[in-house]
XYZ file of C-alpha atoms in Angstrom:
575
model
C -21.971 25.476 -8.811
C -25.677 24.508 -7.015
C -26.359 21.775 -5.349
C -28.553 19.648 -7.323
C -30.566 16.631 -6.221
C -32.139 13.340 -7.766
C -33.854 10.183 -6.581
C -32.210 7.244 -8.347
C -32.439 3.738 -7.305
C -33.530 4.457 -4.097
C -30.818 7.071 -3.007
C -30.908 10.815 -2.213
C -28.245 11.983 -4.801
C -26.427 15.740 -3.934
C -24.405 16.317 -6.184
C -21.191 18.929 -5.949
C -22.256 20.419 -2.173
C -19.992 22.321 -1.154
C -17.908 22.478 2.158
C -15.971 26.025 2.839
C -12.451 25.073 4.399
C -10.913 27.469 6.978
C -8.967 29.780 4.395
C -12.252 30.126 2.248
C -11.266 27.428 -0.076
C -14.891 25.262 -1.175
C -14.315 21.961 -1.744
C -17.172 20.317 -3.460
C -18.724 16.741 -2.793
C -21.118 14.232 -3.809
C -23.338 12.690 -1.213
C -25.316 9.322 -1.704
C -28.185 9.052 0.930
C -31.578 6.837 2.086
C -34.431 9.153 1.193
C -35.944 8.147 4.191
C -35.781 11.416 6.283
C -33.957 9.997 8.787
C -30.297 10.012 9.858
C -27.895 7.819 9.155
C -24.157 6.878 9.699
C -21.688 8.422 7.321
C -18.533 6.929 5.069
C -16.673 9.372 3.344
C -13.200 9.358 1.061
C -11.525 12.275 0.065
C -9.131 11.970 -2.573
C -7.794 13.476 -6.159
C -9.332 10.627 -8.214
C -12.013 12.844 -9.489
C -15.539 11.941 -7.852
C -17.050 11.839 -11.255
C -14.529 9.916 -13.219
C -16.804 6.022 -13.634
C -14.404 2.954 -12.688
C -14.600 2.086 -16.102
C -13.602 4.660 -18.267
C -10.676 5.885 -15.744
C -9.258 2.598 -15.192
C -10.572 0.283 -18.280
C -8.106 -2.790 -18.085
C -8.251 -3.203 -14.170
C -12.225 -3.296 -14.283
C -12.668 -5.276 -17.493
C -10.279 -8.276 -15.375
C -12.135 -7.338 -12.358
C -15.906 -7.875 -13.554
C -14.946 -10.856 -15.572
C -12.890 -12.698 -12.907
C -15.144 -11.663 -9.984
C -18.447 -10.907 -11.185
C -19.585 -11.042 -7.528
C -17.756 -7.386 -7.132
C -20.348 -5.900 -10.399
C -23.383 -8.304 -9.006
C -26.646 -6.021 -8.144
C -25.322 -2.797 -9.003
C -26.024 -0.957 -12.329
C -21.878 0.288 -11.696
C -23.215 3.435 -12.926
C -21.747 5.407 -9.400
C -18.770 3.260 -9.151
C -15.701 5.156 -8.965
C -11.941 4.119 -8.385
C -11.162 2.714 -5.230
C -14.275 4.147 -3.172
C -18.195 2.213 -1.860
C -20.147 1.762 -4.492
C -23.423 3.678 -2.793
C -25.972 1.223 -5.044
C -24.489 -1.718 -2.331
C -24.507 0.803 0.910
C -27.011 3.894 0.550
C -30.139 0.689 1.212
C -28.534 -1.152 4.212
C -28.648 2.676 5.658
C -25.337 4.684 5.181
C -24.464 8.025 3.267
C -21.929 7.920 1.253
C -19.695 11.082 0.625
C -16.821 11.743 -1.970
C -14.697 14.215 -1.372
C -13.132 16.285 -4.397
C -9.798 16.881 -2.631
C -8.365 20.821 -2.860
C -7.065 21.295 -6.680
C -8.550 17.889 -7.750
C -11.853 17.104 -9.978
C -14.222 19.791 -8.540
C -12.749 21.381 -5.880
C -10.732 24.038 -6.810
C -7.166 25.349 -4.918
C -3.807 24.673 -4.937
C -3.191 20.724 -5.423
C -0.695 18.947 -3.014
C -1.254 15.199 -2.669
C -0.501 14.010 0.960
C 0.575 17.659 1.999
C -0.299 19.123 5.485
C -2.982 20.986 3.859
C -4.725 18.204 2.677
C -4.962 16.131 5.597
C -6.661 20.075 7.635
C -9.149 19.382 4.446
C -9.916 16.207 5.444
C -10.547 16.759 8.753
C -12.740 19.573 7.969
C -14.462 17.284 5.631
C -15.329 15.284 8.854
C -16.095 17.474 11.166
C -19.149 19.006 8.691
C -20.422 15.606 8.031
C -20.466 15.644 11.375
C -22.742 18.274 11.587
C -25.528 17.398 8.941
C -29.271 16.691 9.450
C -28.994 13.611 7.133
C -25.677 12.309 10.025
C -26.477 10.373 12.949
C -22.882 12.389 14.075
C -20.621 8.668 13.610
C -18.780 9.069 10.913
C -16.537 5.764 9.248
C -13.593 6.300 6.347
C -13.097 3.576 3.787
C -11.506 3.136 0.887
C -8.231 1.533 -0.673
C -4.913 2.592 -1.516
C -5.563 6.510 -1.513
C -8.237 6.456 0.063
C -6.051 4.608 2.793
C -3.241 6.144 3.389
C -4.506 9.308 4.667
C -7.127 7.466 6.548
C -3.917 7.095 9.532
C -2.718 10.430 9.329
C -6.661 12.435 9.351
C -7.416 9.601 12.794
C -4.397 11.008 14.046
C -5.715 14.343 14.488
C -9.150 12.768 15.941
C -11.961 14.491 14.409
C -14.890 14.105 16.472
C -17.034 12.499 14.581
C -15.015 9.717 13.433
C -15.980 6.817 15.038
C -14.269 4.178 13.290
C -11.782 3.638 10.056
C -11.142 1.018 7.236
C -7.842 1.195 6.412
C -7.966 -0.856 2.507
C -4.462 -1.433 1.242
C -2.914 1.885 2.107
C 0.783 3.093 3.298
C 1.436 4.329 6.827
C 4.664 5.002 6.487
C 5.140 7.182 3.262
C 8.870 7.615 3.552
C 9.578 3.678 3.931
C 6.423 2.158 1.677
C 5.773 5.447 -0.876
C 8.517 7.733 -1.117
C 12.015 5.388 -0.616
C 12.565 1.656 0.022
C 15.395 1.522 1.902
C 15.878 4.239 0.506
C 16.315 4.214 -2.646
C 13.956 6.934 -4.956
C 10.650 4.672 -6.124
C 9.712 5.869 -8.982
C 5.985 4.953 -8.421
C 4.627 8.089 -6.837
C 6.528 10.176 -10.380
C 4.457 8.524 -13.275
C 1.215 7.742 -10.447
C 0.915 11.737 -10.451
C 1.450 12.351 -14.293
C -0.646 9.976 -14.974
C -3.954 9.115 -12.340
C -3.926 12.842 -10.518
C -2.875 15.056 -13.429
C -5.010 14.316 -15.828
C -7.728 15.068 -13.601
C -6.444 18.323 -12.153
C -9.061 20.735 -11.387
C -9.236 22.882 -14.700
C -8.489 20.456 -17.070
C -12.183 21.074 -17.783
C -13.511 20.619 -21.430
C -9.656 18.886 -22.174
C -10.261 16.062 -18.999
C -13.097 13.643 -18.965
C -16.839 13.791 -18.333
C -19.001 11.588 -15.529
C -20.804 8.872 -17.248
C -23.318 9.171 -14.776
C -24.158 12.633 -15.582
C -22.139 13.878 -18.708
C -20.519 16.864 -16.095
C -16.873 17.823 -16.582
C -15.094 15.596 -14.316
C -12.967 18.400 -13.651
C -14.703 21.795 -13.361
C -16.211 24.001 -15.870
C -13.271 25.685 -16.087
C -10.249 24.959 -18.948
C -6.671 26.399 -17.996
C -3.325 26.150 -19.801
C -1.314 24.323 -19.499
C 1.247 26.253 -17.935
C -1.763 28.036 -15.361
C -2.444 24.354 -14.486
C 1.160 24.067 -13.268
C 1.430 27.035 -11.621
C -1.347 25.115 -9.703
C -0.090 22.243 -8.513
C 3.276 21.151 -6.650
C 6.356 19.726 -7.948
C 5.734 16.006 -6.387
C 8.423 14.521 -8.332
C 10.906 17.273 -7.756
C 10.335 16.970 -3.813
C 11.346 13.430 -4.208
C 14.181 13.977 -6.278
C 15.631 16.631 -3.956
C 15.446 14.794 -0.724
C 17.344 11.994 -0.052
C 16.166 11.937 4.169
C 12.965 11.241 6.019
C 12.818 14.698 7.827
C 11.823 16.306 4.344
C 9.152 13.977 4.514
C 8.029 13.840 8.346
C 4.892 15.968 8.186
C 4.063 12.889 5.299
C 4.049 10.876 7.666
C 1.532 9.193 9.896
C 1.821 9.311 13.933
C 0.091 6.122 14.772
C 0.695 6.630 18.355
C -1.986 8.856 17.932
C -4.549 6.637 16.178
C -6.716 5.272 19.027
C -10.383 4.890 16.374
C -11.309 1.554 16.142
C -9.750 -0.173 13.149
C -9.981 -2.649 10.582
C -6.610 -2.387 8.507
C -6.881 -4.716 5.401
C -3.280 -5.684 3.399
C -2.744 -7.378 0.663
C 0.827 -10.551 0.367
C 1.270 -9.155 -3.252
C 1.262 -5.682 -2.072
C 5.198 -5.359 -2.581
C 6.477 -1.919 -2.546
C 3.094 0.265 -1.232
C 0.311 -2.189 -0.126
C 1.096 -4.613 3.034
C 3.304 -2.966 4.838
C 1.739 -0.190 6.209
C -1.394 -1.559 6.973
C 0.609 -4.583 9.375
C 2.137 -1.972 11.435
C -0.562 0.332 11.479
C -2.095 -2.498 13.169
C 1.104 -3.311 15.392
C 1.796 0.494 16.278
C -1.741 2.305 16.504
C -2.364 3.118 19.988
C -6.482 1.648 19.235
C -7.445 -1.441 21.732
C -10.211 -1.874 19.611
C -8.090 -3.264 15.887
C -8.324 -5.863 13.739
C -6.264 -6.983 10.486
C -7.349 -8.607 7.492
C -4.595 -9.882 4.649
C -5.785 -11.505 1.275
C -4.443 -12.092 -2.072
C -4.990 -10.970 -5.244
C -5.823 -8.223 -6.877
C -5.020 -4.559 -5.277
C -8.353 -3.344 -6.229
C -10.641 -6.407 -6.044
C -11.328 -7.851 -2.727
C -12.208 -4.844 -1.509
C -15.672 -5.122 -3.760
C -15.618 -8.345 -3.872
C -18.805 -10.174 -1.694
C -15.965 -10.941 0.923
C -14.657 -7.732 1.124
C -17.776 -5.974 1.531
C -18.835 -7.817 3.911
C -16.631 -7.516 5.894
C -16.470 -3.615 5.949
C -19.841 -3.529 6.148
C -19.902 -5.952 10.059
C -17.308 -3.774 10.787
C -19.528 -0.151 10.348
C -21.973 -1.770 11.553
C -20.257 -2.235 15.037
C -19.499 0.528 15.601
C -21.996 3.694 13.492
C -24.596 1.753 14.185
C -24.084 -0.182 17.286
C -25.298 -3.503 16.471
C -24.629 -6.618 18.428
C -23.481 -8.950 15.325
C -20.823 -10.663 17.295
C -17.688 -8.292 15.819
C -16.296 -7.781 18.928
C -15.754 -11.448 19.762
C -13.783 -12.584 16.309
C -10.352 -12.698 16.659
C -8.212 -9.637 15.788
C -6.141 -11.536 12.705
C -7.358 -13.228 9.399
C -5.509 -14.374 6.903
C -5.391 -16.250 4.036
C -2.344 -17.924 3.935
C -1.114 -18.482 0.339
C -0.694 -21.717 -1.185
C 1.332 -22.557 -4.620
C -1.572 -24.011 -6.416
C -3.587 -20.691 -6.264
C -5.667 -21.671 -3.259
C -5.537 -20.315 0.120
C -6.190 -21.237 3.772
C -8.337 -19.103 6.033
C -6.822 -18.687 8.572
C -7.243 -16.896 12.167
C -4.697 -15.046 15.230
C -5.441 -13.417 18.082
C -1.267 -11.622 17.585
C 1.497 -10.197 14.861
C 4.206 -12.165 14.356
C 1.845 -15.229 14.912
C 1.649 -17.276 18.073
C 4.189 -20.166 18.228
C 6.479 -19.153 14.984
C 9.794 -20.885 15.145
C 12.385 -17.829 13.551
C 14.831 -20.255 11.643
C 18.021 -19.085 10.256
C 18.981 -19.673 6.865
C 23.259 -19.317 6.977
C 24.474 -18.200 3.199
C 26.726 -20.447 2.464
C 29.149 -20.077 -0.935
C 26.848 -22.366 -2.702
C 23.514 -23.126 -1.116
C 21.253 -21.746 2.194
C 20.767 -24.548 5.179
C 20.710 -24.309 8.652
C 23.841 -24.738 10.628
C 27.352 -22.787 10.197
C 29.069 -21.477 6.999
C 31.967 -21.863 5.217
C 34.386 -18.293 5.331
C 34.180 -17.017 1.902
C 33.064 -14.371 -0.534
C 30.965 -14.305 -3.405
C 31.348 -11.055 -5.584
C 29.476 -9.846 -8.177
C 28.848 -6.561 -10.807
C 26.311 -4.516 -9.175
C 24.782 -3.389 -12.895
C 24.148 -7.224 -13.363
C 22.092 -10.398 -12.483
C 23.759 -10.315 -8.493
C 24.346 -13.602 -6.629
C 21.068 -16.203 -5.269
C 21.694 -19.089 -2.798
C 18.954 -21.944 -2.868
C 17.839 -24.204 -0.109
C 17.650 -28.332 0.011
C 13.955 -29.281 -1.188
C 11.769 -29.118 1.672
C 11.217 -32.852 3.196
C 8.091 -32.135 4.344
C 5.012 -29.246 3.633
C 6.804 -26.207 5.216
C 4.791 -22.913 5.908
C 6.547 -19.094 5.626
C 3.948 -16.725 7.433
C 4.983 -13.162 8.825
C 7.715 -10.615 8.221
C 11.196 -12.170 7.211
C 14.869 -10.628 7.208
C 17.811 -10.614 6.582
C 21.392 -9.616 7.735
C 24.318 -9.365 5.431
C 28.068 -8.384 5.421
C 29.023 -6.320 1.777
C 31.373 -4.576 0.411
C 31.645 -2.555 -2.445
C 34.054 -1.311 -5.087
C 32.451 2.344 -5.315
C 31.171 5.422 -3.692
C 27.652 3.780 -2.467
C 25.945 0.366 -3.382
C 21.567 -0.768 -3.129
C 20.916 -4.041 -2.194
C 18.050 -5.228 -3.702
C 16.749 -8.656 -2.335
C 14.645 -11.178 -3.868
C 13.139 -14.089 -1.790
C 11.624 -16.619 -4.290
C 10.384 -20.520 -5.060
C 11.094 -22.903 -7.472
C 8.964 -26.536 -8.138
C 10.809 -29.575 -7.976
C 11.546 -29.367 -11.429
C 13.375 -26.036 -10.996
C 10.640 -24.305 -12.341
C 10.120 -20.770 -10.294
C 6.798 -19.808 -9.617
C 4.759 -16.210 -9.005
C 2.500 -15.187 -7.465
C -0.284 -12.251 -8.376
C 0.995 -9.462 -6.935
C -1.433 -6.373 -6.134
C -0.372 -5.190 -9.151
C 2.180 -7.350 -10.964
C 1.066 -11.153 -11.859
C 4.450 -12.205 -11.701
C 5.458 -11.261 -8.508
C 7.666 -13.132 -5.972
C 7.515 -14.848 -2.847
C 8.361 -10.825 -1.000
C 11.292 -8.547 -1.445
C 13.540 -5.843 1.045
C 15.448 -3.280 -0.184
C 18.074 -1.016 1.244
C 21.166 1.357 0.196
C 25.005 1.238 2.037
C 24.614 4.162 3.613
C 21.534 4.307 4.893
C 22.528 1.187 7.099
C 21.906 2.889 10.710
C 19.166 0.955 12.640
C 16.412 3.235 14.676
C 16.910 0.356 17.718
C 13.907 1.655 19.560
C 11.646 0.599 16.945
C 13.830 -2.796 16.073
C 12.394 -6.512 16.713
C 14.361 -9.593 16.147
C 12.488 -10.118 12.650
C 11.964 -6.667 11.431
C 14.596 -4.264 11.153
C 13.777 -0.365 11.224
C 16.276 2.277 9.460
C 15.944 5.610 10.545
C 17.038 7.365 7.190
C 18.083 10.305 8.690
C 21.477 11.324 7.302
C 23.920 9.068 5.623
C 26.547 7.302 6.870
C 30.080 6.374 4.934
C 30.699 4.253 2.696
C 34.380 3.509 2.650
C 35.581 1.221 -0.731
C 36.315 -2.265 0.204
C 35.323 -1.681 4.107
C 32.794 -4.619 5.369
C 29.303 -3.423 6.911
C 27.056 -5.514 7.999
C 22.953 -4.663 6.717
C 20.046 -5.784 8.346
C 18.117 -5.672 5.122
C 14.059 -5.955 6.078
C 11.740 -7.690 3.625
C 8.129 -7.931 3.634
C 6.033 -10.373 5.502
C 4.954 -12.920 3.424
C 2.850 -16.225 3.468
C 3.777 -19.720 1.146
C 2.704 -22.822 1.976
C 5.542 -25.073 0.163
C 4.718 -29.027 -1.036
C 8.256 -31.271 -0.509
C 10.162 -30.958 -2.800
C 10.016 -27.071 -3.548
C 13.345 -24.829 -3.080
C 13.801 -21.510 -2.214
C 16.191 -18.824 -3.400
C 17.067 -15.642 -2.086
C 18.660 -13.589 -4.529
C 20.899 -10.749 -3.862
C 21.231 -7.942 -6.832
C 21.643 -4.221 -7.095
C 18.971 -3.531 -8.828
C 14.978 -4.502 -9.348
C 14.157 -7.899 -10.088
C 12.591 -8.702 -13.320
C 10.861 -12.373 -13.850
C 12.961 -13.125 -17.252
C 9.728 -15.667 -18.744
C 6.871 -12.101 -18.394
C 4.829 -12.193 -21.359
C 4.252 -8.555 -22.317
C 1.482 -7.735 -19.805
C 0.431 -3.705 -19.303
C -1.892 -1.993 -17.022
C -3.887 1.184 -18.311
C -2.823 3.344 -15.420
C 0.805 2.239 -14.987
C 3.390 3.067 -17.697
C 5.644 0.339 -17.535
C 4.820 -3.600 -18.256
C 4.407 -5.853 -15.598
C 7.744 -8.159 -15.160
C 7.590 -8.470 -11.532
C 8.403 -5.362 -9.881
C 5.041 -4.032 -10.977
C 5.673 -0.094 -11.071
C 7.322 -0.084 -8.076
C 11.200 0.759 -9.823
C 13.986 2.294 -8.496
C 15.328 3.655 -11.844
C 15.569 7.158 -11.451
C 19.272 8.184 -12.623
C 19.341 11.374 -10.241
C 19.030 9.160 -7.375
C 20.847 6.731 -8.575
C 24.484 7.782 -10.715
C 26.141 5.777 -12.344
C 29.363 6.977 -11.427
C 28.185 6.264 -7.528
C 26.468 2.747 -8.161
C 28.403 0.808 -9.796
C 31.293 -1.943 -10.068
C 31.579 -4.697 -7.453
C 29.587 -5.732 -4.646
C 30.777 -8.691 -2.284
C 28.684 -10.316 0.449
C 31.419 -12.299 3.234
C 29.817 -15.097 4.489
C 30.710 -17.515 7.416
C 32.725 -17.092 10.395
C 31.747 -13.726 11.991
C 31.316 -12.349 9.228
C 27.761 -14.971 9.053
C 25.253 -13.143 6.798
C 21.977 -15.157 6.996
C 17.844 -15.171 6.095
C 15.392 -15.177 9.106
C 12.229 -17.109 7.962
C 8.716 -17.551 9.909
C 7.923 -21.007 10.096
C 4.403 -21.923 10.980
C 3.948 -25.115 12.706
C 1.189 -27.184 10.654
């Protein structure tokens, strides 16, 4: 496969550049760079989505919605090189950057054994960064930029500290593979199982003529060789099998990011609506990375959109201009946190801060009483529900004044069950004065609640080293016995959120034994997900091998008041 060069739109484009790994496998990369003979900084992505697959072809519903509702995302570019969740070279090369897209091992046009999130992948990524830093067209500085998968692997490769790596921009990507992607609260999430089938195996190397073609070149996205289904299966990891067979974190430790080893300048961008994958990890990454130069941005809206808007591109460019080009553009002087505080009318207020949680936060415990949620003590009582039913809910009195909730959320419950184990799904919801539920545009699901949390009772053990009063942290190293009708304390982590509620609005906490769905959701689907969007997006927990009816059934009881004070802890931000 020969490297070809072409000059288009003031760019020198080199396709299928060969990058040899230490075991002899040769990966393929496309390089887009200024055609001026000078050295420039590099922005790199490494991942499994096929560097030649056009965004519009691979993800048509997402592309069409983004282009229609956010025209700035497609303005100023022919979009012929626009691909899923990576930077558009036409918006970066004219500003003096080389854009490098690497097909990960076993994906797209790169041969080898396909094993997403593996140690081998991260070693390959490190070698690709080293390769880019050595090229004649490179100024020796490499930055990493990209969304989701292209952000998740940034945390891990940054911990290896490749020499040329000068800055990372991790946009909506988990940093804790177990807690944020594989298993929420110890409960298997089927999202990655379906994602592997629909978004990765569809562009596995070796699909050849059975795979897509590049809109830019007409070439086969998955390589020129067409393998049989049995040959393809033999050349990839059984990711669903790995997830189903392993309930505890030990099997996933080599896929976890060691944030303490991340010391490179970083910009971490999260999405308030990213419950299930695209929120917690960016905040944890910002808080726990060892970097002294680190910034956190939190926005709302669809998962893929803000990365491509003028707002997002400008933010990324100023960050990289400072650290890859040494421009004195005032980046160092900006506050460490920039966020869009959500309002129920769909608008947002830009807020800046220098610490997380926000300084001045008033931690407010609302007691769960027999019929409501309020400040003060609760009556000793018990409420019960069918583990496979609708659950139980507690609602506040109407807000007396405008109330902002921004930050981490936690819930303490005292729970017993008649079964051998129980999964707790906690959902925080908002209702207007007329009693109508208000849902938010999530990162993926347009019918998202204020926030959510999950916990399996047998996974209740806490890692006290990492717990805070506002964010319980579970070890997930072993199962603790669940004795029927015995009462256990469960500290449930709900993912951070931000919302401003006007006077008259109410909050509701719903506790149930399965995924929450918004009853009024119309039929809504995206081309890259199997299930309809009904409030929990693709982040479902319905795999029967993980939740057999013989175990997760019976009656669940929440004990209230006295020594069993169950409460919701909210981060109230003074106006």
